[in-house]
Every structure is written in C-alpha cells, then in structure tokens.
Amino acid sequence: MSVTSPRRSARDRLLDAADELFYAEGVHVVGIDRVIERAGVAKASLYSTFGSKDELVRAYLQRRHEARRVRITTGLERFGNPRDRLLGVFDLLAETAARPGYRGCAFYNASAESDPSGVVQEEADTTRAWTRALFVDLARDAGARDPEALAAQLVILYDGSNAGARLDGGPQAAALARQMAAVLLDS
C-alpha cells in the first residue's frame, strides 16, 4: 500500500510511511529505501527534508508523542472529577491497546533496539518526562499527599501495562493497572 497522494507533501508522506513501517517492524529493521518506496518520493526528498534516517526517526517519534499527548489530554476531558481523570489515563491506554494493530508503545519498542545515547533515547526521555509530569499534575489535582511519589508509582504501572498490553495482545493489563492505581490513590 502506498501512502502517496498528490495533495500531501513529501514530508507528510515520508512521515506516514515511517509511522506505518517503523511501528509495525522497528526503526532499525526498516531501511530508508523501504520508507522512500512506501512514501513514493525520491531519495533526495528524504535527505533534503530530514537530513538523515536518525532525524526521520526523531520526527516519527515526535509525531507519535504529539498524537499521544493530544489523545490523552483530549480523552481526559470526558472524566468528571480529578480522581477519575487520573484513573482515566489507564482507561485511555486500554482503549488504545484494544485497537487492531496495537503493537505496544512506539517509544519502548524503538528504545529496545536503539543506542541508549541516540535520538530514540532523547525522544523517549521527552515523552516519559511528559508522562511523569501528567501524573504529578493529576495526582496533585486528586489530592494525593505526595504527588511526586504517587506519580513515580503510576509511571511504573503505566509502563508495565503498556508492555503487558503488547505481550498479551489486548487491554487487560491496562484494566488491571487501573485497579492497582485506584488502590495506590486511595492509600
């Protein structure tokens, strides 16, 4: 399937192709020639737009982070009180994990196959910092005595439920993590 479209820029087509291929197969397994072919652009377009595969990977992960941030912040608007919003993060993860084609967290997947000092780690650190800050804010709003400590525990639950959802192939791990998060919040 080609992601070419006369109305889409080469950058968008490259990112669409990278998103599809990198998420399904891995950032290091997929070569730039496959991304270029899927995008229907010339090799020069990739290099003039991104400069290197590393920068394409960075743009892919930044796009994933932004989509995740929007999905979560928008999704949390449907929860009526601070406690439900905090636990709602796990509900949103369960919904995502239930979708066909879910292969886990793009950042965890890319980190598992990447140099710990490269662009993947930089972007993973950014998204993890955002996740931790989100949990700190939600814990504070929910009245936690120590929002930082609770957030650290919730990030571990979130990480584990992401991995469990990938390995188990469904939303059960996120649902269980939600139950555990409720116990932590109530203690």
Short mmCIF file of N, CA and C in Angstrom, two decimals:
data_model
loop_
_atom_site.label_atom_id
_atom_site.label_comp_id
_atom_site.label_asym_id
_atom_site.label_seq_id
_atom_site.Cartn_x
_atom_site.Cartn_y
_atom_site.Cartn_z
N MET A 1 0.84 -1.19 0.00
CA MET A 1 0.00 0.00 0.00
C MET A 1 0.88 1.25 0.00
N SER A 2 0.68 2.12 -0.89
CA SER A 2 1.44 3.35 -0.97
C SER A 2 0.69 4.47 -0.27
N VAL A 3 1.45 5.35 0.35
CA VAL A 3 0.83 6.48 1.04
C VAL A 3 0.94 7.76 0.20
N THR A 4 1.12 7.57 -1.10
CA THR A 4 1.25 8.73 -1.96
C THR A 4 -0.10 9.41 -2.15
N SER A 5 -0.04 10.70 -2.31
CA SER A 5 -1.23 11.50 -2.56
C SER A 5 -0.75 12.79 -3.20
N PRO A 6 -1.42 13.25 -4.23
CA PRO A 6 -0.96 14.48 -4.87
C PRO A 6 -1.08 15.70 -3.96
N ARG A 7 -1.90 15.64 -2.96
CA ARG A 7 -2.11 16.80 -2.09
C ARG A 7 -1.20 16.78 -0.85
N ARG A 8 -0.57 15.66 -0.56
CA ARG A 8 0.26 15.55 0.64
C ARG A 8 1.71 15.88 0.30
N SER A 9 2.36 16.60 1.17
CA SER A 9 3.76 16.95 0.94
C SER A 9 4.64 15.70 1.05
N ALA A 10 5.84 15.81 0.51
CA ALA A 10 6.80 14.70 0.63
C ALA A 10 7.09 14.43 2.10
N ARG A 11 7.17 15.48 2.90
CA ARG A 11 7.43 15.31 4.34
C ARG A 11 6.32 14.48 4.99
N ASP A 12 5.07 14.83 4.71
CA ASP A 12 3.95 14.09 5.29
C ASP A 12 3.93 12.65 4.81
N ARG A 13 4.19 12.44 3.54
CA ARG A 13 4.20 11.07 3.01
C ARG A 13 5.33 10.25 3.62
N LEU A 14 6.49 10.87 3.80
CA LEU A 14 7.60 10.17 4.45
C LEU A 14 7.25 9.82 5.90
N LEU A 15 6.66 10.77 6.60
CA LEU A 15 6.27 10.51 7.99
C LEU A 15 5.19 9.44 8.09
N ASP A 16 4.22 9.48 7.19
CA ASP A 16 3.18 8.45 7.18
C ASP A 16 3.79 7.07 6.94
N ALA A 17 4.69 6.99 5.97
CA ALA A 17 5.33 5.71 5.66
C ALA A 17 6.20 5.25 6.83
N ALA A 18 6.97 6.18 7.41
CA ALA A 18 7.81 5.84 8.55
C ALA A 18 6.95 5.37 9.72
N ASP A 19 5.86 6.07 9.97
CA ASP A 19 4.99 5.69 11.08
C ASP A 19 4.46 4.26 10.90
N GLU A 20 4.00 3.97 9.72
CA GLU A 20 3.46 2.64 9.45
C GLU A 20 4.54 1.56 9.58
N LEU A 21 5.66 1.78 8.92
CA LEU A 21 6.71 0.75 8.87
C LEU A 21 7.49 0.64 10.18
N PHE A 22 7.88 1.77 10.74
CA PHE A 22 8.65 1.73 11.99
C PHE A 22 7.84 1.12 13.12
N TYR A 23 6.57 1.48 13.20
CA TYR A 23 5.74 0.95 14.29
C TYR A 23 5.50 -0.55 14.11
N ALA A 24 5.27 -0.98 12.90
CA ALA A 24 4.98 -2.40 12.64
C ALA A 24 6.21 -3.28 12.73
N GLU A 25 7.37 -2.76 12.31
CA GLU A 25 8.53 -3.63 12.15
C GLU A 25 9.76 -3.22 12.94
N GLY A 26 9.86 -1.96 13.31
CA GLY A 26 11.01 -1.49 14.07
C GLY A 26 11.80 -0.43 13.33
N VAL A 27 12.40 0.48 14.09
CA VAL A 27 13.12 1.59 13.47
C VAL A 27 14.43 1.17 12.84
N HIS A 28 15.03 0.10 13.32
CA HIS A 28 16.31 -0.31 12.76
C HIS A 28 16.17 -1.40 11.70
N VAL A 29 15.10 -2.14 11.77
CA VAL A 29 14.86 -3.20 10.78
C VAL A 29 14.48 -2.58 9.43
N VAL A 30 13.74 -1.51 9.47
CA VAL A 30 13.24 -0.87 8.25
C VAL A 30 14.29 0.10 7.72
N GLY A 31 14.72 -0.15 6.50
CA GLY A 31 15.69 0.73 5.86
C GLY A 31 15.01 1.91 5.18
N ILE A 32 15.80 2.93 4.92
CA ILE A 32 15.23 4.13 4.30
C ILE A 32 14.68 3.85 2.91
N ASP A 33 15.25 2.88 2.22
CA ASP A 33 14.73 2.57 0.88
C ASP A 33 13.28 2.11 0.94
N ARG A 34 12.92 1.35 1.96
CA ARG A 34 11.53 0.92 2.11
C ARG A 34 10.62 2.09 2.44
N VAL A 35 11.08 2.99 3.28
CA VAL A 35 10.29 4.17 3.62
C VAL A 35 10.08 5.03 2.37
N ILE A 36 11.14 5.23 1.62
CA ILE A 36 11.07 6.03 0.39
C ILE A 36 10.10 5.40 -0.61
N GLU A 37 10.22 4.09 -0.78
CA GLU A 37 9.33 3.39 -1.71
C GLU A 37 7.87 3.52 -1.26
N ARG A 38 7.61 3.30 0.02
CA ARG A 38 6.24 3.39 0.54
C ARG A 38 5.69 4.80 0.39
N ALA A 39 6.55 5.78 0.60
CA ALA A 39 6.11 7.18 0.52
C ALA A 39 5.95 7.65 -0.92
N GLY A 40 6.59 6.95 -1.84
CA GLY A 40 6.51 7.35 -3.24
C GLY A 40 7.24 8.65 -3.53
N VAL A 41 8.40 8.82 -2.90
CA VAL A 41 9.21 10.02 -3.11
C VAL A 41 10.62 9.63 -3.53
N ALA A 42 11.37 10.59 -4.00
CA ALA A 42 12.76 10.35 -4.35
C ALA A 42 13.63 10.34 -3.10
N LYS A 43 14.74 9.62 -3.17
CA LYS A 43 15.66 9.56 -2.04
C LYS A 43 16.11 10.96 -1.63
N ALA A 44 16.29 11.82 -2.61
CA ALA A 44 16.71 13.19 -2.31
C ALA A 44 15.69 13.91 -1.42
N SER A 45 14.41 13.56 -1.56
CA SER A 45 13.38 14.19 -0.73
C SER A 45 13.59 13.87 0.74
N LEU A 46 13.96 12.63 1.02
CA LEU A 46 14.21 12.25 2.42
C LEU A 46 15.36 13.06 2.98
N TYR A 47 16.45 13.12 2.24
CA TYR A 47 17.63 13.82 2.75
C TYR A 47 17.46 15.34 2.78
N SER A 48 16.73 15.89 1.83
CA SER A 48 16.51 17.34 1.87
C SER A 48 15.52 17.72 2.97
N THR A 49 14.62 16.81 3.30
CA THR A 49 13.61 17.10 4.33
C THR A 49 14.13 16.81 5.73
N PHE A 50 14.79 15.66 5.91
CA PHE A 50 15.20 15.24 7.25
C PHE A 50 16.71 15.20 7.46
N GLY A 51 17.47 15.08 6.39
CA GLY A 51 18.93 15.06 6.52
C GLY A 51 19.53 13.70 6.77
N SER A 52 18.81 12.84 7.49
CA SER A 52 19.33 11.51 7.81
C SER A 52 18.19 10.63 8.31
N LYS A 53 18.47 9.34 8.39
CA LYS A 53 17.47 8.43 8.94
C LYS A 53 17.22 8.75 10.41
N ASP A 54 18.27 9.09 11.14
CA ASP A 54 18.08 9.43 12.56
C ASP A 54 17.08 10.58 12.74
N GLU A 55 17.17 11.57 11.89
CA GLU A 55 16.25 12.70 12.00
C GLU A 55 14.83 12.32 11.56
N LEU A 56 14.72 11.38 10.64
CA LEU A 56 13.40 10.84 10.29
C LEU A 56 12.82 10.08 11.48
N VAL A 57 13.65 9.29 12.14
CA VAL A 57 13.22 8.56 13.34
C VAL A 57 12.79 9.56 14.42
N ARG A 58 13.57 10.62 14.60
CA ARG A 58 13.22 11.65 15.58
C ARG A 58 11.84 12.25 15.25
N ALA A 59 11.64 12.62 13.99
CA ALA A 59 10.37 13.22 13.57
C ALA A 59 9.21 12.24 13.77
N TYR A 60 9.44 10.96 13.46
CA TYR A 60 8.43 9.92 13.69
C TYR A 60 8.04 9.87 15.16
N LEU A 61 9.03 9.84 16.04
CA LEU A 61 8.75 9.74 17.48
C LEU A 61 8.11 11.04 18.00
N GLN A 62 8.55 12.18 17.50
CA GLN A 62 7.92 13.44 17.92
C GLN A 62 6.46 13.48 17.49
N ARG A 63 6.19 12.99 16.31
CA ARG A 63 4.80 12.94 15.84
C ARG A 63 3.99 11.98 16.70
N ARG A 64 4.57 10.83 17.05
CA ARG A 64 3.89 9.87 17.94
C ARG A 64 3.62 10.50 19.30
N HIS A 65 4.60 11.22 19.82
CA HIS A 65 4.42 11.86 21.13
C HIS A 65 3.28 12.89 21.08
N GLU A 66 3.28 13.69 20.04
CA GLU A 66 2.24 14.73 19.94
C GLU A 66 0.86 14.09 19.81
N ALA A 67 0.74 13.05 19.02
CA ALA A 67 -0.55 12.36 18.87
C ALA A 67 -0.98 11.75 20.20
N ARG A 68 -0.04 11.17 20.92
CA ARG A 68 -0.34 10.58 22.23
C ARG A 68 -0.77 11.66 23.22
N ARG A 69 -0.04 12.77 23.23
CA ARG A 69 -0.36 13.87 24.14
C ARG A 69 -1.77 14.39 23.87
N VAL A 70 -2.09 14.60 22.61
CA VAL A 70 -3.43 15.09 22.24
C VAL A 70 -4.49 14.05 22.59
N ARG A 71 -4.22 12.78 22.28
CA ARG A 71 -5.18 11.71 22.57
C ARG A 71 -5.48 11.66 24.07
N ILE A 72 -4.45 11.75 24.89
CA ILE A 72 -4.65 11.66 26.34
C ILE A 72 -5.31 12.91 26.88
N THR A 73 -4.79 14.08 26.56
CA THR A 73 -5.37 15.30 27.13
C THR A 73 -6.81 15.51 26.67
N THR A 74 -7.09 15.20 25.42
CA THR A 74 -8.47 15.31 24.93
C THR A 74 -9.34 14.24 25.58
N GLY A 75 -8.83 13.03 25.67
CA GLY A 75 -9.60 11.94 26.27
C GLY A 75 -9.93 12.18 27.73
N LEU A 76 -9.03 12.82 28.45
CA LEU A 76 -9.27 13.07 29.87
C LEU A 76 -10.37 14.08 30.12
N GLU A 77 -10.72 14.86 29.11
CA GLU A 77 -11.79 15.85 29.26
C GLU A 77 -13.13 15.19 29.54
N ARG A 78 -13.30 13.95 29.19
CA ARG A 78 -14.59 13.29 29.39
C ARG A 78 -14.79 12.80 30.83
N PHE A 79 -13.75 12.87 31.65
CA PHE A 79 -13.86 12.41 33.04
C PHE A 79 -14.20 13.59 33.93
N GLY A 80 -15.18 13.38 34.82
CA GLY A 80 -15.78 14.48 35.55
C GLY A 80 -15.06 14.98 36.78
N ASN A 81 -14.17 14.20 37.35
CA ASN A 81 -13.51 14.68 38.57
C ASN A 81 -12.04 14.27 38.54
N PRO A 82 -11.21 14.88 39.40
CA PRO A 82 -9.77 14.63 39.37
C PRO A 82 -9.38 13.15 39.54
N ARG A 83 -10.05 12.45 40.43
CA ARG A 83 -9.74 11.03 40.64
C ARG A 83 -10.01 10.23 39.36
N ASP A 84 -11.15 10.48 38.75
CA ASP A 84 -11.49 9.76 37.51
C ASP A 84 -10.54 10.11 36.37
N ARG A 85 -10.07 11.37 36.34
CA ARG A 85 -9.12 11.76 35.29
C ARG A 85 -7.80 11.00 35.47
N LEU A 86 -7.33 10.91 36.70
CA LEU A 86 -6.10 10.18 36.95
C LEU A 86 -6.24 8.72 36.52
N LEU A 87 -7.30 8.08 36.94
CA LEU A 87 -7.52 6.68 36.57
C LEU A 87 -7.87 6.55 35.09
N GLY A 88 -8.41 7.61 34.52
CA GLY A 88 -8.77 7.61 33.11
C GLY A 88 -7.59 7.43 32.18
N VAL A 89 -6.39 7.78 32.63
CA VAL A 89 -5.20 7.55 31.80
C VAL A 89 -5.12 6.06 31.45
N PHE A 90 -5.43 5.22 32.41
CA PHE A 90 -5.38 3.77 32.18
C PHE A 90 -6.55 3.30 31.31
N ASP A 91 -7.69 3.95 31.45
CA ASP A 91 -8.82 3.65 30.56
C ASP A 91 -8.46 3.96 29.11
N LEU A 92 -7.81 5.10 28.92
CA LEU A 92 -7.41 5.50 27.57
C LEU A 92 -6.37 4.54 26.99
N LEU A 93 -5.47 4.08 27.84
CA LEU A 93 -4.50 3.08 27.38
C LEU A 93 -5.20 1.79 27.00
N ALA A 94 -6.17 1.37 27.80
CA ALA A 94 -6.93 0.15 27.49
C ALA A 94 -7.63 0.28 26.14
N GLU A 95 -8.20 1.45 25.87
CA GLU A 95 -8.87 1.67 24.58
C GLU A 95 -7.88 1.57 23.43
N THR A 96 -6.71 2.15 23.61
CA THR A 96 -5.68 2.10 22.58
C THR A 96 -5.20 0.67 22.37
N ALA A 97 -5.00 -0.05 23.46
CA ALA A 97 -4.50 -1.43 23.38
C ALA A 97 -5.51 -2.37 22.74
N ALA A 98 -6.77 -2.00 22.77
CA ALA A 98 -7.81 -2.85 22.17
C ALA A 98 -7.93 -2.66 20.66
N ARG A 99 -7.27 -1.66 20.12
CA ARG A 99 -7.36 -1.39 18.68
C ARG A 99 -6.59 -2.45 17.88
N PRO A 100 -7.12 -2.80 16.72
CA PRO A 100 -6.38 -3.72 15.84
C PRO A 100 -5.03 -3.10 15.45
N GLY A 101 -4.02 -3.91 15.42
CA GLY A 101 -2.69 -3.43 15.03
C GLY A 101 -1.88 -2.84 16.16
N TYR A 102 -2.42 -2.84 17.38
CA TYR A 102 -1.66 -2.30 18.51
C TYR A 102 -0.42 -3.16 18.74
N ARG A 103 0.73 -2.52 18.76
CA ARG A 103 2.00 -3.22 18.95
C ARG A 103 2.76 -2.68 20.15
N GLY A 104 2.06 -2.04 21.05
CA GLY A 104 2.73 -1.50 22.23
C GLY A 104 3.17 -0.06 22.03
N CYS A 105 3.94 0.40 22.95
CA CYS A 105 4.42 1.78 22.95
C CYS A 105 5.54 1.92 21.92
N ALA A 106 5.38 2.86 21.02
CA ALA A 106 6.39 3.09 19.98
C ALA A 106 7.74 3.46 20.59
N PHE A 107 7.72 4.13 21.72
CA PHE A 107 8.97 4.56 22.36
C PHE A 107 9.68 3.39 23.01
N TYR A 108 8.93 2.52 23.67
CA TYR A 108 9.55 1.33 24.27
C TYR A 108 10.11 0.43 23.18
N ASN A 109 9.33 0.24 22.14
CA ASN A 109 9.76 -0.62 21.04
C ASN A 109 11.05 -0.08 20.41
N ALA A 110 11.07 1.19 20.10
CA ALA A 110 12.25 1.79 19.48
C ALA A 110 13.44 1.78 20.43
N SER A 111 13.20 2.03 21.71
CA SER A 111 14.29 2.04 22.70
C SER A 111 14.94 0.67 22.85
N ALA A 112 14.15 -0.37 22.72
CA ALA A 112 14.68 -1.72 22.89
C ALA A 112 15.71 -2.08 21.83
N GLU A 113 15.66 -1.42 20.69
CA GLU A 113 16.56 -1.76 19.60
C GLU A 113 17.55 -0.64 19.28
N SER A 114 17.69 0.34 20.17
CA SER A 114 18.48 1.52 19.84
C SER A 114 19.60 1.76 20.82
N ASP A 115 20.54 2.57 20.37
CA ASP A 115 21.65 3.02 21.20
C ASP A 115 21.10 3.88 22.34
N PRO A 116 21.49 3.59 23.57
CA PRO A 116 20.93 4.34 24.69
C PRO A 116 21.34 5.82 24.72
N SER A 117 22.23 6.23 23.85
CA SER A 117 22.61 7.65 23.83
C SER A 117 22.20 8.34 22.53
N GLY A 118 21.31 7.72 21.76
CA GLY A 118 20.93 8.28 20.47
C GLY A 118 19.63 9.05 20.50
N VAL A 119 19.13 9.36 19.31
CA VAL A 119 17.93 10.17 19.17
C VAL A 119 16.70 9.48 19.75
N VAL A 120 16.64 8.17 19.65
CA VAL A 120 15.48 7.45 20.20
C VAL A 120 15.40 7.69 21.70
N GLN A 121 16.53 7.58 22.38
CA GLN A 121 16.51 7.78 23.82
C GLN A 121 16.15 9.22 24.18
N GLU A 122 16.64 10.17 23.40
CA GLU A 122 16.29 11.57 23.65
C GLU A 122 14.77 11.77 23.57
N GLU A 123 14.15 11.22 22.54
CA GLU A 123 12.71 11.37 22.37
C GLU A 123 11.93 10.56 23.41
N ALA A 124 12.44 9.38 23.76
CA ALA A 124 11.79 8.59 24.80
C ALA A 124 11.86 9.33 26.14
N ASP A 125 12.98 9.95 26.42
CA ASP A 125 13.11 10.74 27.66
C ASP A 125 12.10 11.89 27.69
N THR A 126 11.91 12.52 26.55
CA THR A 126 10.95 13.63 26.47
C THR A 126 9.53 13.14 26.76
N THR A 127 9.14 12.04 26.13
CA THR A 127 7.77 11.55 26.34
C THR A 127 7.58 11.01 27.75
N ARG A 128 8.61 10.39 28.32
CA ARG A 128 8.50 9.90 29.70
C ARG A 128 8.40 11.07 30.67
N ALA A 129 9.14 12.13 30.43
CA ALA A 129 9.05 13.31 31.30
C ALA A 129 7.65 13.90 31.22
N TRP A 130 7.07 13.93 30.03
CA TRP A 130 5.71 14.43 29.89
C TRP A 130 4.73 13.54 30.65
N THR A 131 4.90 12.23 30.54
CA THR A 131 4.01 11.29 31.24
C THR A 131 4.12 11.46 32.75
N ARG A 132 5.34 11.57 33.24
CA ARG A 132 5.55 11.77 34.69
C ARG A 132 4.91 13.08 35.13
N ALA A 133 5.12 14.15 34.39
CA ALA A 133 4.53 15.45 34.75
C ALA A 133 3.00 15.38 34.72
N LEU A 134 2.46 14.67 33.75
CA LEU A 134 1.00 14.49 33.69
C LEU A 134 0.50 13.81 34.96
N PHE A 135 1.17 12.72 35.34
CA PHE A 135 0.74 12.00 36.55
C PHE A 135 0.93 12.85 37.81
N VAL A 136 1.98 13.66 37.87
CA VAL A 136 2.17 14.55 39.02
C VAL A 136 1.00 15.52 39.10
N ASP A 137 0.66 16.14 37.99
CA ASP A 137 -0.45 17.11 37.97
C ASP A 137 -1.77 16.44 38.34
N LEU A 138 -2.02 15.27 37.76
CA LEU A 138 -3.28 14.57 38.06
C LEU A 138 -3.33 14.11 39.51
N ALA A 139 -2.20 13.65 40.05
CA ALA A 139 -2.15 13.22 41.45
C ALA A 139 -2.38 14.41 42.38
N ARG A 140 -1.77 15.54 42.05
CA ARG A 140 -1.97 16.76 42.86
C ARG A 140 -3.45 17.17 42.83
N ASP A 141 -4.03 17.18 41.63
CA ASP A 141 -5.44 17.55 41.49
C ASP A 141 -6.36 16.59 42.26
N ALA A 142 -5.95 15.32 42.34
CA ALA A 142 -6.76 14.31 43.01
C ALA A 142 -6.55 14.32 44.53
N GLY A 143 -5.68 15.20 45.00
CA GLY A 143 -5.49 15.34 46.44
C GLY A 143 -4.48 14.39 47.06
N ALA A 144 -3.58 13.85 46.28
CA ALA A 144 -2.56 12.94 46.81
C ALA A 144 -1.66 13.69 47.79
N ARG A 145 -1.31 12.99 48.87
CA ARG A 145 -0.43 13.62 49.88
C ARG A 145 0.96 13.90 49.31
N ASP A 146 1.46 12.99 48.48
CA ASP A 146 2.78 13.16 47.87
C ASP A 146 2.65 12.89 46.38
N PRO A 147 2.25 13.90 45.63
CA PRO A 147 2.00 13.70 44.19
C PRO A 147 3.21 13.17 43.43
N GLU A 148 4.41 13.58 43.79
CA GLU A 148 5.62 13.10 43.10
C GLU A 148 5.81 11.60 43.31
N ALA A 149 5.64 11.15 44.55
CA ALA A 149 5.83 9.72 44.84
C ALA A 149 4.74 8.89 44.16
N LEU A 150 3.51 9.36 44.21
CA LEU A 150 2.43 8.63 43.57
C LEU A 150 2.65 8.59 42.06
N ALA A 151 3.08 9.70 41.49
CA ALA A 151 3.34 9.75 40.04
C ALA A 151 4.41 8.74 39.65
N ALA A 152 5.46 8.62 40.46
CA ALA A 152 6.53 7.65 40.16
C ALA A 152 5.96 6.23 40.12
N GLN A 153 5.07 5.92 41.06
CA GLN A 153 4.44 4.60 41.08
C GLN A 153 3.52 4.41 39.89
N LEU A 154 2.78 5.45 39.54
CA LEU A 154 1.85 5.35 38.41
C LEU A 154 2.57 5.19 37.07
N VAL A 155 3.72 5.83 36.94
CA VAL A 155 4.51 5.66 35.72
C VAL A 155 4.96 4.21 35.58
N ILE A 156 5.36 3.60 36.68
CA ILE A 156 5.75 2.18 36.65
C ILE A 156 4.55 1.33 36.23
N LEU A 157 3.39 1.61 36.79
CA LEU A 157 2.18 0.88 36.38
C LEU A 157 1.86 1.10 34.91
N TYR A 158 2.00 2.32 34.47
CA TYR A 158 1.71 2.65 33.07
C TYR A 158 2.68 1.92 32.14
N ASP A 159 3.96 1.95 32.50
CA ASP A 159 4.96 1.23 31.71
C ASP A 159 4.64 -0.26 31.65
N GLY A 160 4.36 -0.83 32.80
CA GLY A 160 4.06 -2.26 32.86
C GLY A 160 2.80 -2.63 32.10
N SER A 161 1.80 -1.77 32.18
CA SER A 161 0.55 -2.09 31.48
C SER A 161 0.73 -1.93 29.97
N ASN A 162 1.58 -1.02 29.55
CA ASN A 162 1.90 -0.90 28.13
C ASN A 162 2.59 -2.17 27.63
N ALA A 163 3.57 -2.63 28.38
CA ALA A 163 4.27 -3.86 27.99
C ALA A 163 3.33 -5.06 28.03
N GLY A 164 2.52 -5.15 29.08
CA GLY A 164 1.57 -6.24 29.19
C GLY A 164 0.55 -6.24 28.07
N ALA A 165 0.08 -5.07 27.71
CA ALA A 165 -0.89 -4.97 26.61
C ALA A 165 -0.27 -5.45 25.31
N ARG A 166 0.98 -5.12 25.09
CA ARG A 166 1.68 -5.57 23.88
C ARG A 166 1.85 -7.09 23.89
N LEU A 167 2.31 -7.61 24.99
CA LEU A 167 2.61 -9.04 25.08
C LEU A 167 1.34 -9.90 25.12
N ASP A 168 0.31 -9.39 25.80
CA ASP A 168 -0.93 -10.15 25.92
C ASP A 168 -1.89 -9.90 24.75
N GLY A 169 -1.64 -8.85 24.01
CA GLY A 169 -2.47 -8.55 22.85
C GLY A 169 -3.85 -8.04 23.18
N GLY A 170 -3.95 -7.16 24.16
CA GLY A 170 -5.26 -6.62 24.50
C GLY A 170 -5.21 -5.68 25.67
N PRO A 171 -6.37 -5.21 26.11
CA PRO A 171 -6.46 -4.16 27.13
C PRO A 171 -6.43 -4.65 28.58
N GLN A 172 -6.32 -5.95 28.81
CA GLN A 172 -6.44 -6.48 30.18
C GLN A 172 -5.39 -5.91 31.13
N ALA A 173 -4.16 -5.77 30.69
CA ALA A 173 -3.11 -5.25 31.57
C ALA A 173 -3.41 -3.82 31.99
N ALA A 174 -3.92 -3.01 31.07
CA ALA A 174 -4.25 -1.63 31.41
C ALA A 174 -5.42 -1.58 32.39
N ALA A 175 -6.38 -2.46 32.22
CA ALA A 175 -7.52 -2.50 33.15
C ALA A 175 -7.05 -2.90 34.55
N LEU A 176 -6.16 -3.87 34.62
CA LEU A 176 -5.62 -4.29 35.92
C LEU A 176 -4.78 -3.17 36.53
N ALA A 177 -3.99 -2.49 35.71
CA ALA A 177 -3.18 -1.37 36.21
C ALA A 177 -4.08 -0.26 36.75
N ARG A 178 -5.24 -0.06 36.14
CA ARG A 178 -6.18 0.95 36.63
C ARG A 178 -6.65 0.58 38.03
N GLN A 179 -6.96 -0.69 38.25
CA GLN A 179 -7.39 -1.15 39.57
C GLN A 179 -6.28 -0.92 40.59
N MET A 180 -5.05 -1.21 40.21
CA MET A 180 -3.92 -1.01 41.11
C MET A 180 -3.69 0.48 41.39
N ALA A 181 -3.86 1.30 40.37
CA ALA A 181 -3.72 2.73 40.54
C ALA A 181 -4.76 3.27 41.52
N ALA A 182 -5.97 2.74 41.48
CA ALA A 182 -7.01 3.15 42.41
C ALA A 182 -6.62 2.82 43.85
N VAL A 183 -6.03 1.66 44.04
CA VAL A 183 -5.59 1.27 45.38
C VAL A 183 -4.49 2.23 45.86
N LEU A 184 -3.54 2.53 44.99
CA LEU A 184 -2.48 3.47 45.37
C LEU A 184 -3.05 4.85 45.69
N LEU A 185 -3.96 5.30 44.89
CA LEU A 185 -4.56 6.62 45.09
C LEU A 185 -5.33 6.67 46.41
N ASP A 186 -6.00 5.59 46.74
CA ASP A 186 -6.81 5.56 47.96
C ASP A 186 -5.98 5.34 49.23
N SER A 187 -4.73 4.92 49.08
CA SER A 187 -3.92 4.63 50.29
C SER A 187 -3.23 5.86 50.81
#
